[in-house]
Tab-separated table of N, CA and C in Angstrom:
chain	number	residue	atom	x	y	z
A	1055	MET	N	72.385	61.844	-56.490
A	1055	MET	CA	72.504	60.959	-54.996
A	1055	MET	C	73.895	61.131	-54.663
A	1056	VAL	N	73.946	61.793	-53.318
A	1056	VAL	CA	75.431	61.993	-52.654
A	1056	VAL	C	75.885	61.080	-51.954
A	1057	TRP	N	74.817	60.564	-51.112
A	1057	TRP	CA	75.549	59.285	-49.934
A	1057	TRP	C	74.354	58.592	-49.479
A	1058	VAL	N	74.660	57.408	-49.315
A	1058	VAL	CA	73.483	56.488	-48.873
A	1058	VAL	C	74.068	55.657	-47.547
A	1059	GLY	N	73.153	55.604	-46.385
A	1059	GLY	CA	73.501	54.963	-45.327
A	1059	GLY	C	72.550	54.025	-44.881
A	1060	ALA	N	72.637	52.886	-44.095
A	1060	ALA	CA	71.692	52.170	-43.674
A	1060	ALA	C	71.501	52.507	-42.189
A	1061	GLY	N	70.020	52.443	-41.599
A	1061	GLY	CA	69.735	52.834	-40.497
A	1061	GLY	C	68.528	53.719	-40.205
A	1062	LYS	N	68.035	54.114	-39.388
A	1062	LYS	CA	66.936	54.876	-38.942
A	1062	LYS	C	66.903	55.634	-37.932
A	1063	ASP	N	68.192	56.027	-37.417
A	1063	ASP	CA	68.479	57.071	-36.292
A	1063	ASP	C	69.326	58.061	-36.426
A	1064	ARG	N	69.396	58.917	-35.551
A	1064	ARG	CA	70.024	60.076	-35.834
A	1064	ARG	C	71.410	60.172	-36.210
A	1065	ALA	N	72.144	59.212	-35.659
A	1065	ALA	CA	73.530	58.699	-35.849
A	1065	ALA	C	73.690	58.632	-37.359
A	1066	ILE	N	72.948	57.872	-38.283
A	1066	ILE	CA	73.067	57.812	-39.440
A	1066	ILE	C	73.179	59.187	-40.216
A	1067	ILE	N	72.524	60.033	-39.828
A	1067	ILE	CA	72.387	61.611	-40.383
A	1067	ILE	C	73.743	62.234	-39.877
A	1068	ASP	N	73.861	62.211	-38.795
A	1068	ASP	CA	75.390	62.575	-38.281
A	1068	ASP	C	76.572	62.007	-38.895
A	1069	ARG	N	76.423	60.670	-39.404
A	1069	ARG	CA	77.492	60.036	-40.105
A	1069	ARG	C	77.757	60.715	-41.447
A	1070	PHE	N	76.256	61.085	-42.215
A	1070	PHE	CA	76.491	61.594	-43.293
A	1070	PHE	C	77.279	62.844	-43.182
A	1071	PHE	N	76.813	63.804	-42.207
A	1071	PHE	CA	77.402	65.018	-42.372
A	1071	PHE	C	78.970	64.845	-41.999
A	1072	SER	N	79.416	64.096	-41.447
A	1072	SER	CA	80.840	63.690	-40.794
A	1072	SER	C	81.667	63.148	-41.969
A	1073	GLU	N	80.884	62.265	-42.668
A	1073	GLU	CA	81.912	61.577	-43.739
A	1073	GLU	C	81.678	62.225	-45.106
A	1074	ALA	N	80.580	62.648	-45.628
A	1074	ALA	CA	80.106	63.044	-46.786
A	1074	ALA	C	80.246	64.558	-47.196
A	1075	VAL	N	80.077	65.399	-45.940
A	1075	VAL	CA	80.058	66.808	-46.236
A	1075	VAL	C	81.292	67.479	-45.510
A	1076	ILE	N	81.926	68.277	-46.495
A	1076	ILE	CA	82.966	69.114	-45.934
A	1076	ILE	C	82.472	70.320	-45.090
A	1077	GLY	N	82.961	70.974	-44.060
A	1077	GLY	CA	82.500	71.933	-43.552
A	1077	GLY	C	81.781	73.194	-44.284
A	1078	HIS	N	82.619	73.744	-45.466
A	1078	HIS	CA	81.717	74.757	-46.026
A	1078	HIS	C	80.923	74.309	-47.145
A	1079	GLN	N	80.802	72.972	-47.317
A	1079	GLN	CA	79.862	72.418	-48.173
A	1079	GLN	C	78.454	72.476	-47.314
A	1080	ARG	N	78.418	72.383	-46.120
A	1080	ARG	CA	77.054	72.053	-45.505
A	1080	ARG	C	76.204	73.477	-45.718
A	1081	HIS	N	76.976	74.779	-45.825
A	1081	HIS	CA	76.031	76.036	-46.054
A	1081	HIS	C	75.563	76.145	-47.502
A	1082	GLN	N	76.221	75.168	-48.407
A	1082	GLN	CA	75.847	75.183	-49.832
A	1082	GLN	C	74.618	74.238	-49.962
A	1083	ILE	N	74.216	73.553	-49.168
A	1083	ILE	CA	73.160	72.522	-49.138
A	1083	ILE	C	71.857	73.331	-49.330
A	1084	ARG	N	71.114	73.144	-50.376
A	1084	ARG	CA	69.920	74.097	-50.452
A	1084	ARG	C	68.661	73.405	-50.202
A	1085	TRP	N	68.621	71.844	-50.446
A	1085	TRP	CA	67.555	71.136	-50.500
A	1085	TRP	C	68.021	69.672	-49.833
A	1086	VAL	N	67.130	69.103	-48.886
A	1086	VAL	CA	67.513	67.809	-48.343
A	1086	VAL	C	66.148	67.071	-48.546
A	1087	SER	N	66.178	65.792	-49.218
A	1087	SER	CA	65.170	64.953	-49.203
A	1087	SER	C	65.331	63.782	-48.204
A	1088	CYS	N	64.252	63.233	-47.472
A	1088	CYS	CA	64.395	62.204	-46.893
A	1088	CYS	C	62.863	61.626	-46.371
A	1089	ASP	N	63.040	60.436	-45.612
A	1089	ASP	CA	61.753	60.016	-45.199
A	1089	ASP	C	61.100	61.003	-43.986
A	1090	MET	N	59.922	60.564	-43.523
A	1090	MET	CA	59.153	61.357	-42.418
A	1090	MET	C	59.718	60.900	-41.226
A	1091	ILE	N	60.731	60.213	-40.910
A	1091	ILE	CA	61.386	59.949	-39.555
A	1091	ILE	C	61.918	61.135	-38.858
A	1092	ARG	N	61.261	61.272	-37.624
A	1092	ARG	CA	61.667	62.557	-37.021
A	1092	ARG	C	62.923	62.638	-36.571
A	1093	ALA	N	63.912	61.389	-36.465
A	1093	ALA	CA	65.237	61.574	-36.066
A	1093	ALA	C	65.911	62.101	-37.459
A	1094	TYR	N	65.367	61.744	-38.522
A	1094	TYR	CA	66.072	62.401	-39.652
A	1094	TYR	C	65.839	63.859	-40.140
A	1095	THR	N	64.653	64.141	-39.694
A	1095	THR	CA	64.137	65.666	-39.983
A	1095	THR	C	64.790	66.544	-38.789
A	1096	GLU	N	65.028	66.024	-37.550
A	1096	GLU	CA	65.550	66.873	-36.528
A	1096	GLU	C	66.910	67.126	-36.854
A	1097	ALA	N	67.561	65.964	-37.316
A	1097	ALA	CA	69.125	66.148	-37.420
A	1097	ALA	C	69.375	66.741	-38.667
A	1098	ILE	N	68.791	66.682	-39.628
A	1098	ILE	CA	69.016	67.798	-40.768
A	1098	ILE	C	68.857	69.127	-40.449
A	1099	MET	N	67.681	69.109	-39.892
A	1099	MET	CA	67.422	70.859	-39.670
A	1099	MET	C	68.551	71.433	-38.613
A	1100	HIS	N	68.916	70.531	-37.755
A	1100	HIS	CA	69.868	71.020	-36.565
A	1100	HIS	C	71.124	71.164	-37.542
A	1101	ARG	N	71.653	70.175	-38.282
A	1101	ARG	CA	72.978	70.384	-38.963
A	1101	ARG	C	73.000	71.517	-39.905
A	1102	ASN	N	71.646	71.805	-40.683
A	1102	ASN	CA	71.651	72.693	-41.865
A	1102	ASN	C	70.303	73.331	-41.739
A	1103	PRO	N	70.160	74.362	-40.840
A	1103	PRO	CA	68.847	74.748	-40.732
A	1103	PRO	C	68.381	75.726	-41.814
A	1104	ASN	N	69.190	76.157	-42.928
A	1104	ASN	CA	68.935	77.000	-43.721
A	1104	ASN	C	68.545	75.983	-45.117
A	1105	ALA	N	68.689	74.594	-44.844
A	1105	ALA	CA	68.123	73.801	-46.156
A	1105	ALA	C	66.621	73.811	-45.965
A	1106	THR	N	66.062	73.633	-47.405
A	1106	THR	CA	64.661	73.340	-47.289
A	1106	THR	C	64.503	71.603	-47.221
A	1107	LEU	N	63.767	71.303	-46.368
A	1107	LEU	CA	63.340	69.735	-46.015
A	1107	LEU	C	62.461	69.350	-47.312
A	1108	VAL	N	62.672	68.343	-48.059
A	1108	VAL	CA	61.526	67.974	-48.842
A	1108	VAL	C	61.251	66.404	-48.527
A	1109	ILE	N	60.096	66.341	-48.146
A	1109	ILE	CA	59.552	64.779	-47.749
A	1109	ILE	C	58.970	64.254	-48.756
A	1110	ASP	N	59.679	62.806	-49.110
A	1110	ASP	CA	59.020	61.926	-50.158
A	1110	ASP	C	57.512	62.028	-50.214
A	1111	HIS	N	57.020	62.115	-51.424
A	1111	HIS	CA	55.726	62.156	-51.602
A	1111	HIS	C	54.998	60.949	-51.167
A	1112	PHE	N	55.638	59.741	-51.416
A	1112	PHE	CA	55.044	58.409	-50.980
A	1112	PHE	C	54.694	58.550	-49.420
A	1113	TYR	N	55.725	59.110	-48.596
A	1113	TYR	CA	55.423	59.079	-47.290
A	1113	TYR	C	54.329	59.975	-46.665
A	1114	VAL	N	54.266	61.020	-47.384
A	1114	VAL	CA	53.087	62.018	-47.068
A	1114	VAL	C	51.707	61.423	-47.604
A	1115	THR	N	51.991	61.002	-48.819
A	1115	THR	CA	50.614	60.351	-49.046
A	1115	THR	C	50.094	58.947	-48.013
A	1116	LYS	N	51.182	58.305	-47.756
A	1116	LYS	CA	50.737	57.044	-46.831
A	1116	LYS	C	50.127	57.621	-45.606
A	1117	ALA	N	50.939	58.664	-45.022
A	1117	ALA	CA	50.493	59.260	-43.855
A	1117	ALA	C	48.924	59.880	-44.039
A	1118	LEU	N	48.351	60.471	-45.151
A	1118	LEU	CA	47.196	61.045	-45.224
A	1118	LEU	C	46.154	59.927	-45.449
A	1119	ASN	N	46.591	58.973	-46.278
A	1119	ASN	CA	45.649	57.624	-46.142
A	1119	ASN	C	45.623	57.167	-44.929
A	1120	GLU	N	46.424	56.942	-44.127
A	1120	GLU	CA	46.327	56.375	-42.827
A	1120	GLU	C	45.489	57.228	-41.913
A	1121	ALA	N	45.599	58.563	-41.908
A	1121	ALA	CA	44.701	59.407	-41.078
A	1121	ALA	C	43.514	59.416	-41.549
A	1122	VAL	N	42.733	59.353	-42.892
A	1122	VAL	CA	41.646	59.155	-43.449
A	1122	VAL	C	40.998	57.681	-42.778
A	1123	ASP	N	42.025	56.943	-42.813
A	1123	ASP	CA	41.624	55.332	-42.305
A	1123	ASP	C	41.189	55.304	-40.864
A	1124	VAL	N	42.094	56.198	-40.045
A	1124	VAL	CA	41.692	56.264	-38.626
A	1124	VAL	C	40.358	57.160	-38.369
A	1125	LEU	N	40.083	57.960	-39.012
A	1125	LEU	CA	38.838	58.900	-38.990
A	1125	LEU	C	37.636	57.959	-39.221
A	1126	THR	N	37.736	57.335	-40.547
A	1126	THR	CA	36.495	56.502	-40.892
A	1126	THR	C	36.479	55.249	-39.991
A	1127	ASN	N	37.185	54.939	-39.431
A	1127	ASN	CA	36.992	53.777	-38.503
A	1127	ASN	C	36.513	54.367	-37.232
A	1128	GLU	N	36.808	55.494	-36.647
A	1128	GLU	CA	36.379	56.036	-35.515
A	1128	GLU	C	34.941	56.413	-35.730
A	1129	ARG	N	34.680	56.934	-37.006
A	1129	ARG	CA	33.098	57.430	-37.151
A	1129	ARG	C	32.460	56.278	-37.625
A	1130	SER	N	33.024	55.077	-38.139
A	1130	SER	CA	32.116	53.947	-38.103
A	1130	SER	C	31.891	53.122	-36.940
A	1131	ARG	N	32.633	53.091	-35.840
A	1131	ARG	CA	32.401	52.711	-34.735
A	1131	ARG	C	31.222	53.354	-33.982
A	1132	ILE	N	31.032	54.739	-34.023
A	1132	ILE	CA	30.130	55.374	-33.459
A	1132	ILE	C	28.928	55.674	-33.950
A	1133	ALA	N	28.835	55.201	-35.422
A	1133	ALA	CA	27.592	55.273	-36.341
A	1133	ALA	C	26.988	54.057	-36.012
A	1134	ALA	N	25.491	54.120	-36.404
A	1134	ALA	CA	24.825	53.022	-36.236
A	1134	ALA	C	23.979	52.599	-37.666
A	1135	GLY	N	23.846	51.423	-37.836
A	1135	GLY	CA	22.586	51.096	-39.101
A	1135	GLY	C	23.107	51.565	-40.338
A	1136	ALA	N	22.242	52.233	-41.014
A	1136	ALA	CA	22.508	52.678	-42.452
A	1136	ALA	C	23.736	53.656	-42.363
A	1137	GLN	N	23.968	54.375	-41.554
A	1137	GLN	CA	25.117	55.514	-41.503
A	1137	GLN	C	26.387	54.508	-41.318
A	1138	ARG	N	26.492	53.637	-40.604
A	1138	ARG	CA	27.576	52.885	-40.405
A	1138	ARG	C	27.920	52.187	-41.820
A	1139	LYS	N	27.070	51.658	-42.587
A	1139	LYS	CA	27.188	50.872	-43.893
A	1139	LYS	C	27.432	51.944	-44.772
A	1140	ALA	N	26.892	53.212	-45.047
A	1140	ALA	CA	27.345	54.464	-45.765
A	1140	ALA	C	28.877	54.521	-45.486
A	1141	ILE	N	29.214	54.834	-44.313
A	1141	ILE	CA	30.554	54.965	-44.033
A	1141	ILE	C	31.593	54.152	-44.669
A	1142	ASN	N	31.197	52.907	-44.284
A	1142	ASN	CA	32.049	51.940	-44.793
A	1142	ASN	C	32.258	51.607	-46.236
A	1143	GLY	N	30.979	52.020	-46.961
A	1143	GLY	CA	30.908	52.188	-48.375
A	1143	GLY	C	31.784	53.226	-49.133
A	1144	LEU	N	31.866	54.198	-48.293
A	1144	LEU	CA	32.806	55.245	-48.745
A	1144	LEU	C	34.245	54.960	-48.798
A	1145	ARG	N	34.744	54.023	-47.961
A	1145	ARG	CA	36.219	53.813	-48.000
A	1145	ARG	C	36.749	53.677	-49.420
A	1146	GLU	N	36.466	52.896	-50.152
A	1146	GLU	CA	36.720	52.558	-51.460
A	1146	GLU	C	37.049	54.229	-52.456
A	1147	LEU	N	36.054	54.739	-52.347
A	1147	LEU	CA	36.015	56.167	-52.841
A	1147	LEU	C	37.213	57.068	-52.353
A	1148	LEU	N	37.099	57.078	-51.140
A	1148	LEU	CA	38.007	57.924	-50.331
A	1148	LEU	C	39.401	57.748	-50.641
A	1149	TYR	N	39.657	56.378	-51.054
A	1149	TYR	CA	41.237	56.142	-51.385
A	1149	TYR	C	41.686	56.213	-53.030
A	1150	ARG	N	40.498	56.140	-53.759
A	1150	ARG	CA	40.681	56.293	-55.139
A	1150	ARG	C	40.947	57.641	-55.851
A	1151	HIS	N	41.980	57.642	-56.536
A	1151	HIS	CA	42.735	58.814	-57.049
A	1151	HIS	C	41.572	59.553	-57.866
A	1152	ALA	N	41.678	61.041	-57.909
A	1152	ALA	CA	40.688	61.569	-58.460
A	1152	ALA	C	40.686	61.387	-60.024
A	1153	ALA	N	41.716	61.158	-60.750
A	1153	ALA	CA	41.873	60.703	-62.053
A	1153	ALA	C	40.976	59.502	-62.449
A	1154	ARG	N	40.750	58.755	-61.498
A	1154	ARG	CA	40.295	57.223	-61.742
A	1154	ARG	C	38.797	57.302	-60.980
A	1155	ARG	N	38.282	58.287	-60.712
A	1155	ARG	CA	36.919	58.421	-60.133
A	1155	ARG	C	35.847	59.070	-61.144
A	1156	THR	N	34.684	58.715	-61.173
A	1156	THR	CA	33.784	59.111	-62.119
A	1156	THR	C	33.168	60.364	-61.458
A	1157	LYS	N	32.514	61.381	-62.110
A	1157	LYS	CA	32.146	62.566	-61.763
A	1157	LYS	C	31.029	62.290	-60.758
A	1158	ALA	N	30.114	61.249	-60.787
A	1158	ALA	CA	28.994	60.803	-59.931
A	1158	ALA	C	29.710	60.440	-58.671
A	1159	ARG	N	30.870	59.902	-58.603
A	1159	ARG	CA	31.365	59.604	-57.363
A	1159	ARG	C	32.092	60.603	-56.764
A	1160	THR	N	32.403	61.587	-57.538
A	1160	THR	CA	33.275	62.827	-56.772
A	1160	THR	C	31.875	63.587	-56.370
A	1161	ARG	N	30.910	63.476	-56.770
A	1161	ARG	CA	29.786	64.287	-56.145
A	1161	ARG	C	29.410	63.616	-55.071
A	1162	THR	N	29.345	62.357	-54.874
A	1162	THR	CA	28.898	61.675	-53.675
A	1162	THR	C	29.993	62.168	-52.724
A	1163	LEU	N	31.061	62.274	-52.813
A	1163	LEU	CA	32.300	62.429	-51.916
A	1163	LEU	C	31.955	64.026	-51.571
A	1164	ILE	N	31.502	64.736	-52.456
A	1164	ILE	CA	31.370	66.253	-52.135
A	1164	ILE	C	30.083	66.482	-51.144
A	1165	ARG	N	29.034	65.573	-51.236
A	1165	ARG	CA	28.083	65.625	-50.321
A	1165	ARG	C	28.196	65.405	-49.028
A	1166	LEU	N	29.394	64.887	-48.655
A	1166	LEU	CA	30.145	64.493	-47.408
A	1166	LEU	C	30.091	65.965	-46.490
A	1167	ARG	N	30.159	66.864	-47.316
A	1167	ARG	CA	30.557	68.095	-46.577
A	1167	ARG	C	29.295	68.430	-45.494
A	1168	HIS	N	28.118	68.059	-45.974
A	1168	HIS	CA	26.918	68.131	-45.151
A	1168	HIS	C	26.721	66.987	-44.296
A	1169	SER	N	26.981	65.911	-44.534
A	1169	SER	CA	26.679	64.748	-43.591
A	1169	SER	C	27.754	64.198	-42.868
A	1170	ASN	N	29.072	64.519	-43.138
A	1170	ASN	CA	30.082	64.080	-42.383
A	1170	ASN	C	31.376	64.984	-42.553
A	1171	ARG	N	31.240	66.229	-42.017
A	1171	ARG	CA	32.508	67.217	-42.270
A	1171	ARG	C	33.662	66.731	-41.900
A	1172	ARG	N	33.821	65.940	-41.005
A	1172	ARG	CA	35.309	65.695	-40.668
A	1172	ARG	C	35.845	64.877	-41.662
A	1173	ILE	N	35.038	63.816	-42.282
A	1173	ILE	CA	35.750	62.955	-43.186
A	1173	ILE	C	35.956	63.630	-44.590
A	1174	HIS	N	34.776	64.504	-44.831
A	1174	HIS	CA	34.895	65.353	-45.802
A	1174	HIS	C	36.184	66.124	-46.115
A	1175	ARG	N	36.432	66.870	-44.864
A	1175	ARG	CA	37.741	67.633	-44.563
A	1175	ARG	C	39.042	66.806	-44.928
A	1176	ALA	N	39.030	65.500	-44.484
A	1176	ALA	CA	40.229	64.467	-44.532
A	1176	ALA	C	40.333	64.268	-45.893
A	1177	TRP	N	39.224	63.943	-46.698
A	1177	TRP	CA	39.198	63.550	-47.977
A	1177	TRP	C	39.923	64.798	-48.863
A	1178	VAL	N	39.170	65.900	-48.519
A	1178	VAL	CA	39.701	67.008	-49.281
A	1178	VAL	C	41.209	67.352	-49.358
A	1179	LEU	N	41.525	67.228	-48.127
A	1179	LEU	CA	43.232	67.372	-47.934
A	1179	LEU	C	43.896	66.259	-48.428
A	1180	LYS	N	43.612	65.262	-48.310
A	1180	LYS	CA	44.319	64.006	-49.060
A	1180	LYS	C	44.263	64.012	-50.733
A	1181	ASP	N	42.846	64.342	-50.990
A	1181	ASP	CA	42.824	64.512	-52.494
A	1181	ASP	C	43.670	65.812	-53.071
A	1182	HIS	N	43.462	66.879	-52.597
A	1182	HIS	CA	44.145	68.041	-52.798
A	1182	HIS	C	45.848	67.721	-53.205
A	1183	TYR	N	46.260	67.049	-52.094
A	1183	TYR	CA	47.800	66.671	-51.776
A	1183	TYR	C	48.114	65.643	-53.205
A	1184	ALA	N	47.261	64.763	-53.296
A	1184	ALA	CA	47.515	63.519	-54.370
A	1184	ALA	C	47.535	63.980	-55.644
A	1185	ILE	N	47.366	65.177	-56.123
A	1185	ILE	CA	47.532	65.871	-57.294
A	1185	ILE	C	48.858	66.529	-57.702
A	1186	PHE	N	49.610	66.718	-56.537
A	1186	PHE	CA	51.071	67.454	-56.809
A	1186	PHE	C	51.877	66.193	-57.025
């Protein structure tokens, strides 16, 4: 940990670079970790374009889960009858970590590839990221 500041705007990142980083040190920064707040990422990349930006795993996972939720809500609203019930029943499975899912439940999710490709694709992306 190098520096901690309170706030969620660009000014806080600018303050970090003016208070905690001496001119020549800025070019030595190789990685910067932060939240997914656009003001943070833009300020960091503006101040240090050669650094690799590392977004906290929690925030990426949260965004992926929210995207899956938006998609299942959208699909559930346009579905009818048994299909709506099936989509709503998948939610628990879609959020469950792969390590805590039975093989049968995983096969159920894989079958989504044929019945609802958009939900299947969102699940694959979320599930793949969760293992890292």
